[in-house]
Amino acid sequence: MDEVAPNASQDLERTSPHVALFVTCLVNQFRPSAAFASIKLLEQAGCKVSVPKAQTCCGQPGYNNGLEKEAIKTAKSVIKLLEDHDYVVVPSGSCTGMITKHYPKLFSDDKVWHKKATKLANKTWELCQFLVEKRKAEIIPHIALSGQKVTYHDSCSCKRELKNTEAPRQLIQKSCKGASLVELKDTETCCGFGGTFSTKFSDISARLVSDKASDIKDSHANVIVSADLGCLINIAGITARQHIDSLGYTHAYEVRHIAEILADNRDAPSMSYNTTSIITTD
Amino acid sequence: MSINLKRFNRINRKKIFNKLERVDKGAVPAIPKRPPLLHPQYDIESLTDIFLSKFSASAASFQSIDSLTLVPELVLQYAEQHASDMNVVTNISEVLQKNEPSLLWPEPLTLHHGPANGEQSIGLSYADVGIAETGSIVLISSKKNPTSVNFLPDHHIVILNELDIVPNIEMMWKKLSLVAGSMPRAINIITGPSRTADIEQTIQLGAHGPRSLHILLLMEPA
Amino acid sequence: MPSTAPHNQAAFFRAKSSDALLDDSLQAALNHAKGGFIKKRAEAIADVDSFESYKQQAQLVKNHTINNLDYYLHLFEQNVEKNGGQVHWASTPEQLNNIILHICERRDAKTVTKGKSMVSEEAYLNASLEAAGINVTETDLGEYIIQLAKEPPSHIIAPAIHKTRQQVEALFKEAHDLGDRQLDRIAELVDEARSQLRQKFLDADVGITGANMLIADTGSAMIVTNEGNGDLTATLPKVHIITASIEKVVPDLESASAILRVLARSATGQAITSYTSLFSGPRNVDDLDGPDEFHVVILDNQRSQMLNGPYEDMLKCIRCGACLNHCPVYSTVGGHAYGWVYPGPMGAVLTPLMTSLKQSKDLPNASTFCGRCEEVCPMGIPIPEMLRQLRNQEHKEHLTPLISRLSLAAYMWLTRHHRLFHWATKLTHWAIRNATSNSIIKTRLLKHWFEARELPLDDEKGTFLTQYDKIIKSTVKGQQ
Ligand code: SF4
């Protein structure tokens, strides 16, 4: 990225860089195993990983819902928290995009903070993209998913904001030996989550994700991964509902964060297994 | 409702322009200079081939001819195969006759002159320009090419001289050298027959304009 | 005017979109349309060397024109007059209607044929002409269908996209005297419209069309169609009136060519449409056909307000419809849910700006910010960013629900107070874990959300940061 001096970046590549893991509010709350998997992958890639304790949320919920001033304040506190690390890695395309694309925009009228925001933006990476494009990491293969069909769902932020579609697929192919990577019929269309959109227009969102679910069914994949927890919560919810057995459990799909399958860190149940509290509607 | 159109216009015009005058106008020269634009380039040698390949994608048909004397016979053939009657509306027969004094119109065809009025199944025109980039023919309204001939008949037959094919849209405008104040009323860039996809996205030819477009491409004998 | 207010239904997006999801024939039509436009556009842009460079050229033209709008509108006006036509200015839709009515009445017009014009939809021109006793016929097939159905268009380039062929057949049967002719094939339906509209074209006193571009340098209007109805409308009647808006002007024909290159490819996936026509005035002395009066009515309708502000880029929109075709929300609920003339992503920006944000406050929120509209927009208009700006404005003007304003503000405050944030996160964790299926949150507050989704906690050990903290502490202890 432009603003990192070439010497400095070469140095970082030779030694093991200090990477701050920004886990994101959703992973922290709902998918600790994805965060542990991310740490494992980063350490395998030779990074010294730290987890800043004071991290919270990138502020996107406010930013996308009209609270621009609040978002500016939150961005400042995130910048302060993370600016001293060599890299910041985020297991989410959406939060990465917030930091790399939107933070600088928030400070378009504030030179000092714009510079700080740009500096942070330039060293912040989405996990898969960091491993492949920045670290050129050799990933450790495993055979745990041998014989399975894996599909990768492109989150809109990864796909459009970060132009990050190749890295996750490469990683899956390298790490999951014996598994086949299958593509959905339509990898362009949004799953319908859209953060608060799913609460404001639940019915439209539900229709969109059920279209996605029928694509998933047609793909014959049984493992569904993505780099964004929002999409995963959405997809897990619908796939669970469509494949519930008599006990209220579903076994049709394994829905996980991509880091979990890359690191073979699959102790946590599939996101779609947790259906104990599904309410059926009439 | 009666309004004084002139006054009305003056007031509205002022209102709109007041808002348009930009605050930072000082920096802008009185006559703005449009940035230069790139045009797609095509190989001059193969303009006819490019034209034909684009043109056939538009569901139009063509025949090549090496002399205008063939036109009446080909129009008759086309009419017999496609049209519901033998009425042809055209204003170029004199032009054809001038080039080919021996030119004769075969008996079953009835020629009409003037604008089309919906009662002729075939319109015959002479294109002013062809565009290789898009496979289009260009017709300029005039005594020889009333616009209604391009749109009212069921079938449109157009003569195009290969030498009139230009590479791209910009070259077409350039060739026509148009100047405000002496503009032709209508210029039609035509690419294939009339079509619609307004019902269930299914393409149907012959919505309101011609159901078919047939080009007689006049090529110099090799 | 009886027009504007009652027709603006944008306030009902929520209800209308929910209804749309349950409307079987609408869903059938939308499903049928889904993918068609997308595939054709993709093929059309793959067919050229560099669509990106085409886009760049087109954007250069628009950027330059928008920066010099006053100059080019002046020039256009001068040149139309040189060609023997007249330019009229309308600040509001009502004024546009008045001008057109005035012209029609002066020529004692009884019948009007119309080509497709979104600007005239903004003004509900048909209603105002009909109120004055003038018979109006829409001649674009899609527009004709919805005129029979007494509905507004649901798509800016395919106005009847929401109708199935069975519905069109029913409309024709009701409106035309068919005897026992059958119309079950699409070809028969198209032919039926062709024969019905033929006489209307020939009889009309006045023809009204829209314009895709106004060419300043030559004083011409450029009209892009596939059916040829625009050309018949512009050629057969004695008077041709063009409805356009201020941002339609471009400097010259070279500029217009750059825009043509991206317009049809983005819209219908054609390299160029069947007919691209340039109309530059009334008939010349030796013309054999054509109108003897030529008018261009240019509408502002809030557009000039967009200059110099955060929404200026929207003035570059060439109404290709690509953002509609690629929008997941539009493709699911259709155009009528948006409640006003312009649907989909571009409509979600334009409707609040041209009507009222208060009346259309749902529209900027009806987006997942997936970004596909911006990606496919030939003009590179940052639609999501503008929707976000509109959301900012809604927040500032207190148009959003108090409860969501307060809870978001509280949440944002928490993000800057990490101890409290984590305490709240833990509390939520506990609450989710212990929430029964009939907890109030699931059955009342976020009922619909939970109909399709869960909040799936992955284990019993609490949030990541709690677990990580424990591990760090125990390793530190272990090392001691
Ligand atoms: S916003 Fe862009 S994509 Fe949408 S109609 Fe306008 S030009 Fe086309």
PDB file of C-alpha atoms and ligand atoms in Angstrom, chain C residues 156 263 266-267 313-314 316-324 345-347 350 373-374 376-381 383, ligand 1:
ATOM      1  CA  ILE C 156     -37.397   3.284 -15.988  1.00  0.00           C
ATOM      2  CA  LEU C 263     -26.092   3.759 -22.498  1.00  0.00           C
ATOM      3  CA  SER C 266     -25.829  -0.775 -19.596  1.00  0.00           C
ATOM      4  CA  ALA C 267     -29.555  -0.664 -20.237  1.00  0.00           C
ATOM      5  CA  ASP C 313     -23.174  13.243  -8.873  1.00  0.00           C
ATOM      6  CA  MET C 314     -26.776  12.156  -9.234  1.00  0.00           C
ATOM      7  CA  LYS C 316     -24.824  12.454 -14.110  1.00  0.00           C
ATOM      8  CA  CYS C 317     -27.443   9.716 -14.194  1.00  0.00           C
ATOM      9  CA  ILE C 318     -28.317   8.733 -17.757  1.00  0.00           C
ATOM     10  CA  ARG C 319     -31.365   6.685 -16.729  1.00  0.00           C
ATOM     11  CA  CYS C 320     -29.991   3.401 -18.027  1.00  0.00           C
ATOM     12  CA  GLY C 321     -31.650   1.311 -15.335  1.00  0.00           C
ATOM     13  CA  ALA C 322     -28.602  -0.866 -14.640  1.00  0.00           C
ATOM     14  CA  CYS C 323     -28.753  -0.069 -10.938  1.00  0.00           C
ATOM     15  CA  LEU C 324     -32.364  -1.280 -10.816  1.00  0.00           C
ATOM     16  CA  PRO C 345     -31.267   2.625  -6.066  1.00  0.00           C
ATOM     17  CA  MET C 346     -31.358   5.761  -8.248  1.00  0.00           C
ATOM     18  CA  GLY C 347     -34.928   6.330  -7.160  1.00  0.00           C
ATOM     19  CA  LEU C 350     -33.918  10.955  -6.374  1.00  0.00           C
ATOM     20  CA  CYS C 373     -25.462  -0.352  -8.083  1.00  0.00           C
ATOM     21  CA  GLU C 374     -22.311   1.713  -7.918  1.00  0.00           C
ATOM     22  CA  VAL C 376     -22.589  -1.350 -12.552  1.00  0.00           C
ATOM     23  CA  CYS C 377     -23.443   2.331 -12.916  1.00  0.00           C
ATOM     24  CA  PRO C 378     -21.844   3.531 -16.162  1.00  0.00           C
ATOM     25  CA  MET C 379     -21.500   6.964 -14.609  1.00  0.00           C
ATOM     26  CA  GLY C 380     -19.841   5.602 -11.476  1.00  0.00           C
ATOM     27  CA  ILE C 381     -22.369   7.366  -9.283  1.00  0.00           C
ATOM     28  CA  ILE C 383     -25.252   5.650  -4.814  1.00  0.00           C
TER      29      ILE C 383
HETATM   30  S1  SF4 D   1     -27.768   5.720 -11.375  1.00  0.00           S
HETATM   31 FE1  SF4 D   1     -26.298   4.910 -12.839  1.00  0.00          FE
HETATM   32  S2  SF4 D   1     -27.000   2.801 -13.168  1.00  0.00           S
HETATM   33 FE2  SF4 D   1     -28.705   3.869 -12.199  1.00  0.00          FE
HETATM   34  S3  SF4 D   1     -29.940   4.583 -13.909  1.00  0.00           S
HETATM   35 FE3  SF4 D   1     -28.529   6.247 -13.399  1.00  0.00          FE
HETATM   36  S4  SF4 D   1     -26.793   5.954 -14.752  1.00  0.00           S
HETATM   37 FE4  SF4 D   1     -27.933   4.047 -14.778  1.00  0.00          FE
END
